[in-house]
């Protein structure tokens, strides 16, 4: 059953990739789907790029074990901050200004918004450096899940190669549009899958009430002596839980692969619908993942955290389910990982092609050659991520998986504040962008290389990443206030797109009623 479902699933993905070839004939079509993607596809593309196997297998298990049912706050934060507020604050303005400036990538936005080629190069280098370990980390956790599901019948190395090859095929063939349509299908699998898995796992422990009661009876004196702490509202460590919420929620505002979804959306109504759809999707998928992980300690008699790590928690919770449910879980986690991988490699390849190679070494490169180079680099990035995942699996090198938190913190810490402020304020300066770029990337690099020298609370990549984002929100206005003001004509030209007058029907806006 598991093999048959996987074959059918892969066939659908490749079929859609081949069907969407007509949308991928030029750079704008390949990278952004011609900026004509509707609300459902965009919302699901946003959500499926957000949540991967790292969340379902890694983060849900780890934070559920540490904080109990309170880990659900991370999922709620993902929905309200990472989805609802991100769409509300960034969606519309990003779509309008990026179209006005004719930009397809985040580095291009910084170049044209500030008339600074050096900003573009700096942003592209940060993306290039920190996106590769991020893509490699997507495979993390899949090895244990596949070992549980197939009982060594299908080697995990084969899974990695299949995932890499099939993702490459449909992304290269159909570009962003194929990715968006497949993301919709993968998102539906994720919605159904997580709902079914939560129900099945809780039923195996006597239902929700019995499971919650069992969780309340568990204690761990190494963490807290408070009775029922793992079933409490704020869990064992509210401060560190808050850092988790900030990193995994606010971080989406500065991640290139997330922000780029707003570039491609079709119109105003699509943004309004997409906001609601994306938020509901995050509530179910993210909220469900962390909620499920919160019951991990009910399986403590089957898990040896010291020997097997946190990634073993969720697979252990699922190991007792029926064959049909396990098959659904396998496709659920593959869907989450492949959708995120496809989004990351499009961003990486387009950034390297358009912002580094074309603009610096081949300014006269034709459109056809640009699309071809993007396709070639997609193969390269997917191959690198697969090789790193195989190295980690074969040699038990754990640092690759740990780099996911570093990558997320570095990119969001570098880009969140400069990008958001640039959409709203005419006072943001080039110097403030550089200050934030350097602070976020250097802080997270140092956290990776000299972690023991950091204060105890900042030794966690998650906490450091959250601090990088929050401090960036202070750095940009502060540095902008003490550095020379940007050219008024340049800024006015960028912001005039917001003042453009349009005529809309009454069904869209009552403000036009006389």
PDB file of N, CA and C in Angstrom, residues 24-28 30-31 168 171-173 175 345 349-350 352-354 357-358 365-381:
ATOM      1  N   UNK A  24       6.608  28.515 -18.124  1.00  0.00           N
ATOM      2  CA  UNK A  24       8.004  28.677 -17.703  1.00  0.00           C
ATOM      3  C   UNK A  24       8.923  28.980 -18.881  1.00  0.00           C
ATOM      4  N   UNK A  25       8.469  29.832 -19.773  1.00  0.00           N
ATOM      5  CA  UNK A  25       9.254  30.138 -20.966  1.00  0.00           C
ATOM      6  C   UNK A  25      10.141  31.367 -20.810  1.00  0.00           C
ATOM      7  N   UNK A  26       9.855  32.228 -19.839  1.00  0.00           N
ATOM      8  CA  UNK A  26      10.708  33.389 -19.583  1.00  0.00           C
ATOM      9  C   UNK A  26      10.994  33.487 -18.090  1.00  0.00           C
ATOM     10  N   UNK A  27      11.847  34.446 -17.706  1.00  0.00           N
ATOM     11  CA  UNK A  27      12.267  34.549 -16.310  1.00  0.00           C
ATOM     12  C   UNK A  27      11.084  34.851 -15.392  1.00  0.00           C
ATOM     13  N   UNK A  28      10.244  35.812 -15.784  1.00  0.00           N
ATOM     14  CA  UNK A  28       9.114  36.187 -14.944  1.00  0.00           C
ATOM     15  C   UNK A  28       8.152  35.012 -14.777  1.00  0.00           C
ATOM     16  N   UNK A  30       8.936  31.733 -15.126  1.00  0.00           N
ATOM     17  CA  UNK A  30       9.571  30.626 -14.426  1.00  0.00           C
ATOM     18  C   UNK A  30       9.703  30.908 -12.940  1.00  0.00           C
ATOM     19  N   UNK A  31      10.084  32.144 -12.577  1.00  0.00           N
ATOM     20  CA  UNK A  31      10.372  32.466 -11.177  1.00  0.00           C
ATOM     21  C   UNK A  31       9.124  32.897 -10.417  1.00  0.00           C
ATOM     22  N   UNK A 168      13.405  17.888  -8.625  1.00  0.00           N
ATOM     23  CA  UNK A 168      14.109  18.547  -9.728  1.00  0.00           C
ATOM     24  C   UNK A 168      13.298  18.473 -11.016  1.00  0.00           C
ATOM     25  N   UNK A 171      10.115  20.879 -10.863  1.00  0.00           N
ATOM     26  CA  UNK A 171      10.493  22.287 -10.759  1.00  0.00           C
ATOM     27  C   UNK A 171      11.150  22.759 -12.055  1.00  0.00           C
ATOM     28  N   UNK A 172      12.054  21.962 -12.613  1.00  0.00           N
ATOM     29  CA  UNK A 172      12.731  22.343 -13.856  1.00  0.00           C
ATOM     30  C   UNK A 172      11.739  22.437 -15.003  1.00  0.00           C
ATOM     31  N   UNK A 173      10.783  21.529 -15.046  1.00  0.00           N
ATOM     32  CA  UNK A 173       9.824  21.518 -16.144  1.00  0.00           C
ATOM     33  C   UNK A 173       8.855  22.695 -16.064  1.00  0.00           C
ATOM     34  N   UNK A 175       8.605  25.246 -13.363  1.00  0.00           N
ATOM     35  CA  UNK A 175       8.947  26.446 -12.614  1.00  0.00           C
ATOM     36  C   UNK A 175       8.002  26.724 -11.463  1.00  0.00           C
ATOM     37  N   UNK A 345      14.978  25.989  -3.672  1.00  0.00           N
ATOM     38  CA  UNK A 345      15.911  25.907  -4.802  1.00  0.00           C
ATOM     39  C   UNK A 345      15.572  26.908  -5.894  1.00  0.00           C
ATOM     40  N   UNK A 349      18.482  29.428  -6.946  1.00  0.00           N
ATOM     41  CA  UNK A 349      18.944  29.440  -8.332  1.00  0.00           C
ATOM     42  C   UNK A 349      18.669  30.770  -9.020  1.00  0.00           C
ATOM     43  N   UNK A 350      17.490  31.348  -8.779  1.00  0.00           N
ATOM     44  CA  UNK A 350      17.167  32.634  -9.411  1.00  0.00           C
ATOM     45  C   UNK A 350      18.028  33.757  -8.841  1.00  0.00           C
ATOM     46  N   UNK A 352      21.133  33.470  -7.588  1.00  0.00           N
ATOM     47  CA  UNK A 352      22.495  33.328  -8.102  1.00  0.00           C
ATOM     48  C   UNK A 352      22.564  33.729  -9.578  1.00  0.00           C
ATOM     49  N   UNK A 353      21.542  33.362 -10.349  1.00  0.00           N
ATOM     50  CA  UNK A 353      21.539  33.682 -11.780  1.00  0.00           C
ATOM     51  C   UNK A 353      21.353  35.176 -12.036  1.00  0.00           C
ATOM     52  N   UNK A 354      20.316  35.740 -11.462  1.00  0.00           N
ATOM     53  CA  UNK A 354      19.935  37.116 -11.784  1.00  0.00           C
ATOM     54  C   UNK A 354      20.775  38.152 -11.050  1.00  0.00           C
ATOM     55  N   UNK A 357      25.432  36.293 -11.269  1.00  0.00           N
ATOM     56  CA  UNK A 357      26.046  35.936 -12.552  1.00  0.00           C
ATOM     57  C   UNK A 357      25.656  36.904 -13.658  1.00  0.00           C
ATOM     58  N   UNK A 358      24.355  37.097 -13.891  1.00  0.00           N
ATOM     59  CA  UNK A 358      23.926  37.954 -15.002  1.00  0.00           C
ATOM     60  C   UNK A 358      24.385  39.391 -14.829  1.00  0.00           C
ATOM     61  N   UNK A 365      23.133  38.622 -21.231  1.00  0.00           N
ATOM     62  CA  UNK A 365      22.592  37.270 -21.314  1.00  0.00           C
ATOM     63  C   UNK A 365      21.130  37.296 -21.749  1.00  0.00           C
ATOM     64  N   UNK A 366      20.777  36.480 -22.726  1.00  0.00           N
ATOM     65  CA  UNK A 366      19.410  36.449 -23.237  1.00  0.00           C
ATOM     66  C   UNK A 366      18.465  35.820 -22.208  1.00  0.00           C
ATOM     67  N   UNK A 367      17.172  36.081 -22.402  1.00  0.00           N
ATOM     68  CA  UNK A 367      16.169  35.525 -21.495  1.00  0.00           C
ATOM     69  C   UNK A 367      16.199  34.002 -21.499  1.00  0.00           C
ATOM     70  N   UNK A 368      16.340  33.417 -22.682  1.00  0.00           N
ATOM     71  CA  UNK A 368      16.363  31.956 -22.786  1.00  0.00           C
ATOM     72  C   UNK A 368      17.544  31.366 -22.013  1.00  0.00           C
ATOM     73  N   UNK A 369      18.702  32.036 -22.098  1.00  0.00           N
ATOM     74  CA  UNK A 369      19.876  31.537 -21.389  1.00  0.00           C
ATOM     75  C   UNK A 369      19.719  31.723 -19.875  1.00  0.00           C
ATOM     76  N   UNK A 370      19.047  32.791 -19.464  1.00  0.00           N
ATOM     77  CA  UNK A 370      18.804  32.993 -18.032  1.00  0.00           C
ATOM     78  C   UNK A 370      17.946  31.860 -17.471  1.00  0.00           C
ATOM     79  N   UNK A 371      16.873  31.512 -18.189  1.00  0.00           N
ATOM     80  CA  UNK A 371      15.997  30.422 -17.745  1.00  0.00           C
ATOM     81  C   UNK A 371      16.766  29.106 -17.725  1.00  0.00           C
ATOM     82  N   UNK A 372      17.589  28.879 -18.755  1.00  0.00           N
ATOM     83  CA  UNK A 372      18.385  27.657 -18.799  1.00  0.00           C
ATOM     84  C   UNK A 372      19.355  27.579 -17.623  1.00  0.00           C
ATOM     85  N   UNK A 373      20.015  28.702 -17.316  1.00  0.00           N
ATOM     86  CA  UNK A 373      20.966  28.717 -16.199  1.00  0.00           C
ATOM     87  C   UNK A 373      20.260  28.486 -14.870  1.00  0.00           C
ATOM     88  N   UNK A 374      19.071  29.076 -14.691  1.00  0.00           N
ATOM     89  CA  UNK A 374      18.298  28.849 -13.467  1.00  0.00           C
ATOM     90  C   UNK A 374      17.994  27.353 -13.317  1.00  0.00           C
ATOM     91  N   UNK A 375      17.608  26.717 -14.428  1.00  0.00           N
ATOM     92  CA  UNK A 375      17.299  25.282 -14.388  1.00  0.00           C
ATOM     93  C   UNK A 375      18.538  24.461 -14.023  1.00  0.00           C
ATOM     94  N   UNK A 376      19.670  24.815 -14.606  1.00  0.00           N
ATOM     95  CA  UNK A 376      20.906  24.093 -14.298  1.00  0.00           C
ATOM     96  C   UNK A 376      21.267  24.241 -12.826  1.00  0.00           C
ATOM     97  N   UNK A 377      21.130  25.468 -12.296  1.00  0.00           N
ATOM     98  CA  UNK A 377      21.487  25.710 -10.899  1.00  0.00           C
ATOM     99  C   UNK A 377      20.511  25.033  -9.945  1.00  0.00           C
ATOM    100  N   UNK A 378      19.255  24.861 -10.362  1.00  0.00           N
ATOM    101  CA  UNK A 378      18.303  24.111  -9.543  1.00  0.00           C
ATOM    102  C   UNK A 378      18.807  22.683  -9.348  1.00  0.00           C
ATOM    103  N   UNK A 379      19.304  22.080 -10.426  1.00  0.00           N
ATOM    104  CA  UNK A 379      19.886  20.738 -10.336  1.00  0.00           C
ATOM    105  C   UNK A 379      21.071  20.733  -9.375  1.00  0.00           C
ATOM    106  N   UNK A 380      21.923  21.763  -9.488  1.00  0.00           N
ATOM    107  CA  UNK A 380      23.119  21.847  -8.642  1.00  0.00           C
ATOM    108  C   UNK A 380      22.730  21.959  -7.169  1.00  0.00           C
ATOM    109  N   UNK A 381      21.795  22.855  -6.855  1.00  0.00           N
ATOM    110  CA  UNK A 381      21.407  23.053  -5.455  1.00  0.00           C
ATOM    111  C   UNK A 381      20.738  21.804  -4.871  1.00  0.00           C
TER     112      UNK A 381
END
